Amino acid sequence: MKPSVFIDRKVPEEVKAYIAEHCSIDCWEDETTIPRPLLLDKLAKADGLLTSGRRIDSELLERSPNLKAVSTISVGYNHFDLQAMKDRGIIGTHTPYVLDDTVADLALALMLGTARRVAELDRYVKEGRWTSGDGVKLFGRDVHHAALGIIGMGRIGEAVARRARFGFEMDVLYYNRSRKPEAEQKLGVRYAGLKELLAASDFVVMLAPLSAETTRMIGREEFKLMKPASIFINVSRGRTIDEAALIEALREGTIAGAGLDVYEKEPIPADHPFLKMDNVLTLPHIGSATEKTRFDMAMLAAQNLVSALTGGTPSAIVAELR
Ligand code: NAP
C-alpha cells in the first residue's frame, strides 16, 4: 500500500502530482490556515506531512501514531520540537540552498530601501508633497563602500556577503559561533566578535536561525553598541531580536533605521509601533517569495518527503535529526 501524505497548504499541481505518483494524498486547498483540530484529525492516519511553519510538537505527534516524516517548505525549522521528533524517530526535512539567492536579494532590497528611504519617498511623491527640488530632507545614506556586519554567516549570509562585497564594494564583517576560513578567503570577509561587529557596522543583517541560544540575541545592550547612523536588518526570525528594545532604539536615535521582514508576531498587529515609524521599512515575511523559488522549495520538500517515506535518504534532513 502507498504511504499516505497530508499536505496542509496549497502547493503547485506539479508538486501534488509528483507526490501522488508515490503516495496517496489529501490536501488542504483553502487559502486560510487549516485549524489545528482539523489538522490533528487529518494526521490521525497519515504517514507523512508536508507543511510550512506549523508547530510540530508532542501533542501533534501523539495524535499522529503513523507519522514517520515531516517535510517543511522552509529552510528555517524553529517550528519543529526537535526533541519530541527525535524521541519518536520522526524524520524532519527542510529546503536549504534553493532559496539562498532570493532571500539575499531581499536583504539587499531592505538595505537599499532603508538607506535611500525608498518606501517613505514613494509615499512622498504619490501624496503630492514633491513641490520643490531635492532638498536636504530627502537625503539618505550610502550602501556602497559602507561596513556591513552579518550575524549568522551561513548559506544565505554568504549570498548576502557576495552581493555586498562584489556588487557594492562593502567592507564585510561576520559573526558565527565558528569561523569560516574558506568564506573569508573566497569572499574577502572578516570574522569579528559580536560586540566588535555591532560597533563597526553601518548595516547589521541578522541571519542566524531562531533557537534557544539566539532568542532575543539582539536587545537593548546590543543596539546601544551600534552607531547612531546605522541600520538594522532582520531577515531571520522576529524572535531573534527584542522588539521592544528595537522600538526604543529607533525612537531614541540609538540607531537610525530598521528594515524588517520578520516579527515576533506574524501577521504584525495593525497597531504595532513599527507601522507608524518612517525609519522602519516593513515587509510581510517574503524573503523567499518569488514564483520560481517558492516552486523549487515546494518541489524539494515533496522530494524529501517521498524519499523519507519510500526508504530513501532525503537530501535535506535537518541537522539535529540526522
Ligand atoms: P544556515 O546556513 O544554517 O546559516 C545559519 C548561520 O547562523 C550559520 O553559519 C551558523 O554558524 C550561525 N549561527 C547559528 N547559531 C548561532 C548563534 N547562536 N550565534 C551566532 N551564529 C549562529 O542557515 P540559512 O540557510 O543561511 O538560513 C538562515 C535563517 O534565515 C533561517 O534559519 C531562517 O530563520 C531565515 N530565513 C528567513 C527567510 C525569510 O523569508 N525571511 C527565508 C529563509 C530563511 P555557527 O553554527 O558556526 O554558529
Short mmCIF file of C-alpha atoms and ligand atoms in Angstrom, two decimals:
data_model
loop_
_atom_site.label_atom_id
_atom_site.label_comp_id
_atom_site.label_asym_id
_atom_site.label_seq_id
_atom_site.Cartn_x
_atom_site.Cartn_y
_atom_site.Cartn_z
CA MET A 1 0.00 0.00 0.00
CA LYS A 2 1.22 3.52 -0.80
CA PRO A 3 2.13 5.72 2.17
CA SER A 4 -0.42 8.43 2.90
CA VAL A 5 0.53 12.10 2.94
CA PHE A 6 -1.33 15.14 4.21
CA ILE A 7 -0.46 18.48 2.61
CA ASP A 8 -1.59 21.28 4.92
CA ARG A 9 -1.40 24.15 2.44
CA LYS A 10 -1.87 24.89 -1.25
CA VAL A 11 1.05 23.73 -3.39
CA PRO A 12 1.52 23.75 -7.18
CA GLU A 13 -0.27 20.99 -9.14
CA GLU A 14 3.07 19.60 -10.39
CA VAL A 15 4.20 19.15 -6.79
CA LYS A 16 1.00 17.36 -5.86
CA ALA A 17 1.26 15.17 -8.96
CA TYR A 18 4.82 14.20 -8.05
CA ILE A 19 3.80 13.14 -4.54
CA ALA A 20 0.73 11.33 -5.90
CA GLU A 21 2.98 9.13 -8.09
CA HIS A 22 4.37 7.61 -4.90
CA CYS A 23 1.81 8.25 -2.14
CA SER A 24 -1.90 8.67 -1.59
CA ILE A 25 -2.55 12.34 -0.88
CA ASP A 26 -5.05 14.53 0.91
CA CYS A 27 -4.66 18.33 0.62
CA TRP A 28 -5.96 21.39 2.43
CA GLU A 29 -6.97 23.57 -0.52
CA ASP A 30 -8.25 26.60 1.33
CA GLU A 31 -6.26 29.87 1.36
CA THR A 32 -6.70 30.07 5.15
CA THR A 33 -4.55 28.12 7.59
CA ILE A 34 -6.05 24.75 8.47
CA PRO A 35 -7.43 24.89 12.05
CA ARG A 36 -5.31 22.85 14.45
CA PRO A 37 -8.10 20.40 15.49
CA LEU A 38 -8.77 19.59 11.85
CA LEU A 39 -5.06 19.16 11.18
CA LEU A 40 -4.87 16.70 14.08
CA ASP A 41 -7.84 14.76 12.64
CA LYS A 42 -6.16 14.64 9.24
CA LEU A 43 -2.93 13.36 10.78
CA ALA A 44 -4.61 10.51 12.68
CA LYS A 45 -3.81 8.15 9.80
CA ALA A 46 -1.12 9.98 7.82
CA ASP A 47 2.42 8.64 7.31
CA GLY A 48 3.80 11.97 6.19
CA LEU A 49 3.08 15.70 6.46
CA LEU A 50 4.05 18.42 4.01
CA THR A 51 3.80 21.74 5.81
CA SER A 52 5.23 25.17 6.24
CA GLY A 53 5.59 26.74 9.65
CA ARG A 54 3.06 24.62 11.60
CA ARG A 55 4.21 23.79 15.11
CA ILE A 56 5.24 20.12 15.27
CA ASP A 57 5.09 19.32 18.98
CA SER A 58 4.49 16.37 21.33
CA GLU A 59 0.71 16.74 21.23
CA LEU A 60 0.62 16.63 17.44
CA LEU A 61 2.99 13.67 17.34
CA GLU A 62 0.98 11.76 19.96
CA ARG A 63 -2.15 12.28 17.90
CA SER A 64 -0.38 11.02 14.74
CA PRO A 65 0.58 7.41 15.53
CA ASN A 66 1.57 6.54 11.94
CA LEU A 67 3.57 9.67 11.23
CA LYS A 68 7.12 8.95 10.04
CA ALA A 69 8.22 12.14 8.32
CA VAL A 70 7.51 15.87 8.37
CA SER A 71 8.78 17.97 5.48
CA THR A 72 8.70 21.74 5.82
CA ILE A 73 8.67 24.09 2.83
CA SER A 74 11.17 26.43 4.50
CA VAL A 75 14.83 26.40 5.44
CA GLY A 76 14.05 27.57 9.00
CA TYR A 77 12.68 24.82 11.20
CA ASN A 78 12.24 26.56 14.54
CA HIS A 79 8.62 25.29 14.47
CA PHE A 80 9.92 21.72 14.94
CA ASP A 81 10.14 20.46 18.52
CA LEU A 82 13.35 18.62 17.73
CA GLN A 83 13.48 16.63 20.97
CA ALA A 84 9.90 15.40 20.56
CA MET A 85 10.62 14.41 16.96
CA LYS A 86 13.86 12.68 17.94
CA ASP A 87 12.13 10.77 20.75
CA ARG A 88 9.66 9.36 18.26
CA GLY A 89 12.14 8.75 15.43
CA ILE A 90 10.39 11.22 13.11
CA ILE A 91 12.38 12.29 10.04
CA GLY A 92 12.33 16.08 9.65
CA THR A 93 13.41 17.74 6.41
CA HIS A 94 13.69 21.35 5.16
CA THR A 95 14.64 23.26 2.00
CA PRO A 96 18.17 24.71 2.15
CA TYR A 97 20.13 26.16 -0.81
CA VAL A 98 17.26 26.67 -3.29
CA LEU A 99 16.27 29.98 -1.66
CA ASP A 100 19.67 31.48 -0.79
CA ASP A 101 19.93 33.97 -3.65
CA THR A 102 16.29 35.03 -3.41
CA VAL A 103 16.50 35.76 0.31
CA ALA A 104 19.85 37.50 -0.15
CA ASP A 105 18.28 39.74 -2.82
CA LEU A 106 15.61 40.72 -0.30
CA ALA A 107 18.20 41.52 2.37
CA LEU A 108 19.85 43.88 -0.12
CA ALA A 109 16.46 45.35 -1.00
CA LEU A 110 15.91 46.13 2.69
CA MET A 111 19.36 47.69 2.99
CA LEU A 112 18.85 49.86 -0.09
CA GLY A 113 15.24 50.60 0.79
CA THR A 114 16.02 51.80 4.29
CA ALA A 115 19.22 53.66 3.38
CA ARG A 116 17.66 55.51 0.45
CA ARG A 117 14.21 55.73 2.11
CA VAL A 118 12.51 54.16 -0.90
CA ALA A 119 9.05 53.43 0.57
CA GLU A 120 8.90 56.69 2.53
CA LEU A 121 9.80 58.76 -0.54
CA ASP A 122 7.43 56.80 -2.75
CA ARG A 123 4.64 57.96 -0.41
CA TYR A 124 6.08 61.50 -0.54
CA VAL A 125 5.76 61.58 -4.33
CA LYS A 126 2.37 59.88 -4.53
CA GLU A 127 0.86 62.12 -1.87
CA GLY A 128 1.81 65.20 -3.94
CA ARG A 129 4.32 66.51 -1.41
CA TRP A 130 7.14 66.84 -4.00
CA THR A 131 6.83 70.53 -4.66
CA SER A 132 10.40 71.78 -4.80
CA GLY A 133 13.87 70.40 -5.56
CA ASP A 134 15.51 67.53 -3.79
CA GLY A 135 16.30 69.29 -0.53
CA VAL A 136 18.36 68.02 2.35
CA LYS A 137 15.26 66.47 3.86
CA LEU A 138 15.25 63.80 1.15
CA PHE A 139 18.85 62.74 1.65
CA GLY A 140 19.66 59.17 2.60
CA ARG A 141 22.76 57.12 3.30
CA ASP A 142 25.18 55.25 1.02
CA VAL A 143 25.17 51.49 0.90
CA HIS A 144 28.19 51.20 -1.39
CA HIS A 145 31.54 51.16 0.42
CA ALA A 146 29.79 51.08 3.82
CA ALA A 147 30.58 48.49 6.52
CA LEU A 148 28.22 45.51 6.72
CA GLY A 149 28.02 43.13 9.68
CA ILE A 150 26.36 39.76 9.08
CA ILE A 151 25.21 37.81 12.13
CA GLY A 152 24.81 34.19 11.01
CA MET A 153 27.12 33.69 8.04
CA GLY A 154 25.56 30.54 6.66
CA ARG A 155 24.19 29.76 3.21
CA ILE A 156 22.14 32.96 2.94
CA GLY A 157 24.71 35.04 4.81
CA GLU A 158 27.33 34.10 2.24
CA ALA A 159 24.98 35.07 -0.60
CA VAL A 160 24.46 38.46 1.08
CA ALA A 161 28.22 38.87 1.57
CA ARG A 162 28.88 38.10 -2.11
CA ARG A 163 26.46 40.79 -3.22
CA ALA A 164 27.80 43.27 -0.70
CA ARG A 165 31.49 42.68 -1.48
CA PHE A 166 31.40 42.35 -5.25
CA GLY A 167 28.34 44.43 -6.07
CA PHE A 168 28.57 47.26 -3.56
CA GLU A 169 32.26 47.05 -2.57
CA MET A 170 31.29 46.94 1.10
CA ASP A 171 33.59 46.03 3.94
CA VAL A 172 32.00 42.85 5.34
CA LEU A 173 32.34 41.50 8.87
CA TYR A 174 30.60 38.38 10.10
CA TYR A 175 29.82 36.68 13.38
CA ASN A 176 29.08 32.96 13.85
CA ARG A 177 29.86 30.53 16.65
CA SER A 178 32.53 29.12 14.35
CA ARG A 179 34.86 30.78 11.87
CA LYS A 180 34.66 30.05 8.15
CA PRO A 181 38.18 30.40 6.72
CA GLU A 182 37.04 29.31 3.27
CA ALA A 183 34.40 32.05 3.10
CA GLU A 184 36.91 34.57 4.44
CA GLN A 185 39.27 33.73 1.61
CA LYS A 186 36.69 33.40 -1.16
CA LEU A 187 34.61 36.45 -0.25
CA GLY A 188 37.15 38.68 1.46
CA VAL A 189 35.08 38.90 4.65
CA ARG A 190 36.46 39.24 8.17
CA TYR A 191 35.44 37.42 11.35
CA ALA A 192 34.58 39.60 14.34
CA GLY A 193 33.16 39.11 17.81
CA LEU A 194 29.53 40.18 18.14
CA LYS A 195 30.34 43.38 20.03
CA GLU A 196 33.03 44.41 17.59
CA LEU A 197 30.72 43.72 14.64
CA LEU A 198 27.89 45.80 16.13
CA ALA A 199 30.19 48.74 16.88
CA ALA A 200 31.90 48.76 13.49
CA SER A 201 28.97 48.24 11.10
CA ASP A 202 26.85 50.76 9.20
CA PHE A 203 24.40 47.96 8.40
CA VAL A 204 23.79 44.88 10.54
CA VAL A 205 21.93 41.97 8.95
CA MET A 206 20.54 39.26 11.23
CA LEU A 207 20.57 35.83 9.59
CA ALA A 208 21.15 33.40 12.46
CA PRO A 209 18.39 30.79 12.81
CA LEU A 210 15.98 31.06 15.73
CA SER A 211 17.00 28.71 18.55
CA ALA A 212 17.11 28.82 22.34
CA GLU A 213 20.54 30.42 22.01
CA THR A 214 19.51 33.12 19.53
CA THR A 215 16.17 34.06 21.11
CA ARG A 216 16.37 37.83 21.77
CA MET A 217 20.07 37.68 20.99
CA ILE A 218 19.94 41.35 19.98
CA GLY A 219 18.45 43.57 22.68
CA ARG A 220 18.93 46.92 24.35
CA GLU A 221 22.63 46.41 25.18
CA GLU A 222 23.42 45.29 21.63
CA PHE A 223 21.56 48.20 19.98
CA LYS A 224 23.48 50.58 22.25
CA LEU A 225 26.73 49.26 20.79
CA MET A 226 25.65 50.19 17.25
CA LYS A 227 26.46 53.52 15.57
CA PRO A 228 23.73 56.21 15.73
CA ALA A 229 23.70 56.33 11.92
CA SER A 230 23.46 52.56 11.49
CA ILE A 231 20.61 50.45 10.16
CA PHE A 232 19.45 47.08 11.49
CA ILE A 233 18.00 44.50 9.08
CA ASN A 234 16.19 41.35 10.23
CA VAL A 235 15.56 38.61 7.66
CA SER A 236 15.89 35.70 10.10
CA ARG A 237 13.02 35.31 12.57
CA GLY A 238 11.33 38.01 14.64
CA ARG A 239 12.19 36.47 17.97
CA THR A 240 15.96 36.65 17.41
CA ILE A 241 15.66 40.29 18.50
CA ASP A 242 13.97 42.08 21.39
CA GLU A 243 11.33 44.09 19.52
CA ALA A 244 10.62 46.43 22.43
CA ALA A 245 14.34 47.25 22.59
CA LEU A 246 14.43 47.90 18.84
CA ILE A 247 11.46 50.27 19.09
CA GLU A 248 13.19 52.11 21.92
CA ALA A 249 16.49 52.28 19.98
CA LEU A 250 14.71 53.74 16.94
CA ARG A 251 12.70 56.25 18.99
CA GLU A 252 15.71 57.44 20.96
CA GLY A 253 18.03 57.69 17.96
CA THR A 254 20.33 54.94 19.25
CA ILE A 255 20.25 53.66 15.66
CA ALA A 256 18.92 55.33 12.52
CA GLY A 257 16.60 52.81 10.96
CA ALA A 258 15.45 49.23 10.52
CA GLY A 259 14.41 47.01 7.64
CA LEU A 260 12.26 44.09 8.72
CA ASP A 261 10.83 41.04 7.01
CA VAL A 262 10.03 39.12 10.19
CA TYR A 263 8.34 39.92 13.52
CA GLU A 264 7.66 38.47 16.95
CA LYS A 265 4.02 38.08 15.98
CA GLU A 266 3.02 37.44 12.37
CA PRO A 267 0.98 38.92 10.79
CA ILE A 268 2.11 42.05 12.63
CA PRO A 269 -0.79 43.60 14.63
CA ALA A 270 -2.35 46.66 12.96
CA ASP A 271 -1.50 48.89 15.94
CA HIS A 272 2.17 47.89 16.11
CA PRO A 273 4.52 50.88 16.65
CA PHE A 274 6.71 49.87 13.65
CA LEU A 275 3.83 50.71 11.34
CA LYS A 276 3.92 54.36 12.33
CA MET A 277 7.68 54.81 12.04
CA ASP A 278 9.08 56.38 8.87
CA ASN A 279 12.53 54.99 9.62
CA VAL A 280 11.29 51.38 9.57
CA LEU A 281 10.71 49.50 6.33
CA THR A 282 8.26 46.66 6.93
CA LEU A 283 7.72 43.65 4.66
CA PRO A 284 5.32 40.72 5.24
CA HIS A 285 7.81 37.83 5.60
CA ILE A 286 8.51 37.47 1.88
CA GLY A 287 12.21 36.58 1.95
CA SER A 288 11.86 33.58 -0.34
CA ALA A 289 8.64 34.66 -2.04
CA THR A 290 9.30 34.60 -5.76
CA GLU A 291 7.34 32.27 -8.01
CA LYS A 292 10.34 30.22 -9.06
CA THR A 293 11.90 29.90 -5.63
CA ARG A 294 8.63 29.02 -3.90
CA PHE A 295 8.05 26.35 -6.59
CA ASP A 296 11.57 24.97 -6.13
CA MET A 297 11.10 24.91 -2.35
CA ALA A 298 7.77 23.06 -2.61
CA MET A 299 9.24 20.51 -5.05
CA LEU A 300 12.32 19.93 -2.90
CA ALA A 301 10.10 19.48 0.17
CA ALA A 302 7.98 16.98 -1.79
CA GLN A 303 11.08 15.06 -2.91
CA ASN A 304 12.36 14.98 0.67
CA LEU A 305 9.05 13.62 1.92
CA VAL A 306 8.66 10.96 -0.76
CA SER A 307 12.23 9.85 -0.22
CA ALA A 308 11.71 9.61 3.57
CA LEU A 309 8.52 7.55 3.13
CA THR A 310 9.80 5.19 0.44
CA GLY A 311 13.02 4.03 2.04
CA GLY A 312 15.36 6.59 0.51
CA THR A 313 17.59 9.15 2.17
CA PRO A 314 16.21 12.67 1.81
CA SER A 315 18.77 15.20 0.63
CA ALA A 316 17.92 17.71 3.37
CA ILE A 317 17.27 16.16 6.77
CA VAL A 318 17.58 18.89 9.41
CA ALA A 319 20.98 18.76 11.09
CA GLU A 320 19.77 17.93 14.61
CA LEU A 321 17.76 14.91 13.40
CA ARG A 322 20.41 13.29 11.22
P1 NAP B 1 22.45 28.31 7.80
O1 NAP B 1 23.15 28.01 6.53
O2 NAP B 1 22.24 27.24 8.80
O3 NAP B 1 23.23 29.54 8.48
C1 NAP B 1 22.98 29.99 9.75
C2 NAP B 1 24.27 30.55 10.33
O4 NAP B 1 23.98 31.06 11.63
C3 NAP B 1 25.36 29.50 10.46
O5 NAP B 1 26.51 29.93 9.79
C4 NAP B 1 25.61 29.39 11.97
O6 NAP B 1 27.02 29.29 12.22
C5 NAP B 1 25.05 30.71 12.51
N1 NAP B 1 24.53 30.56 13.85
C6 NAP B 1 23.72 29.59 14.35
N2 NAP B 1 23.52 29.77 15.66
C7 NAP B 1 24.22 30.88 16.01
C8 NAP B 1 24.42 31.55 17.23
N3 NAP B 1 23.88 31.11 18.36
N4 NAP B 1 25.20 32.64 17.22
C9 NAP B 1 25.78 33.08 16.08
N5 NAP B 1 25.63 32.48 14.88
C10 NAP B 1 24.86 31.39 14.85
O7 NAP B 1 21.01 28.91 7.53
P2 NAP B 1 20.49 29.72 6.25
O8 NAP B 1 20.01 28.77 5.22
O9 NAP B 1 21.51 30.74 5.86
O10 NAP B 1 19.19 30.42 6.88
C11 NAP B 1 19.32 31.28 7.98
C12 NAP B 1 17.96 31.64 8.54
O11 NAP B 1 17.33 32.59 7.71
C13 NAP B 1 16.93 30.52 8.65
O12 NAP B 1 17.12 29.72 9.79
C14 NAP B 1 15.63 31.26 8.69
O13 NAP B 1 15.28 31.55 10.02
C15 NAP B 1 15.94 32.56 7.97
N6 NAP B 1 15.20 32.67 6.70
C16 NAP B 1 14.26 33.64 6.57
C17 NAP B 1 13.57 33.76 5.39
C18 NAP B 1 12.54 34.85 5.21
O14 NAP B 1 11.60 34.65 4.45
N7 NAP B 1 12.69 35.99 5.83
C19 NAP B 1 13.80 32.88 4.33
C20 NAP B 1 14.77 31.91 4.50
C21 NAP B 1 15.47 31.81 5.69
P3 NAP B 1 27.57 28.55 13.53
O15 NAP B 1 26.88 27.23 13.60
O16 NAP B 1 29.05 28.49 13.29
O17 NAP B 1 27.24 29.44 14.67
#
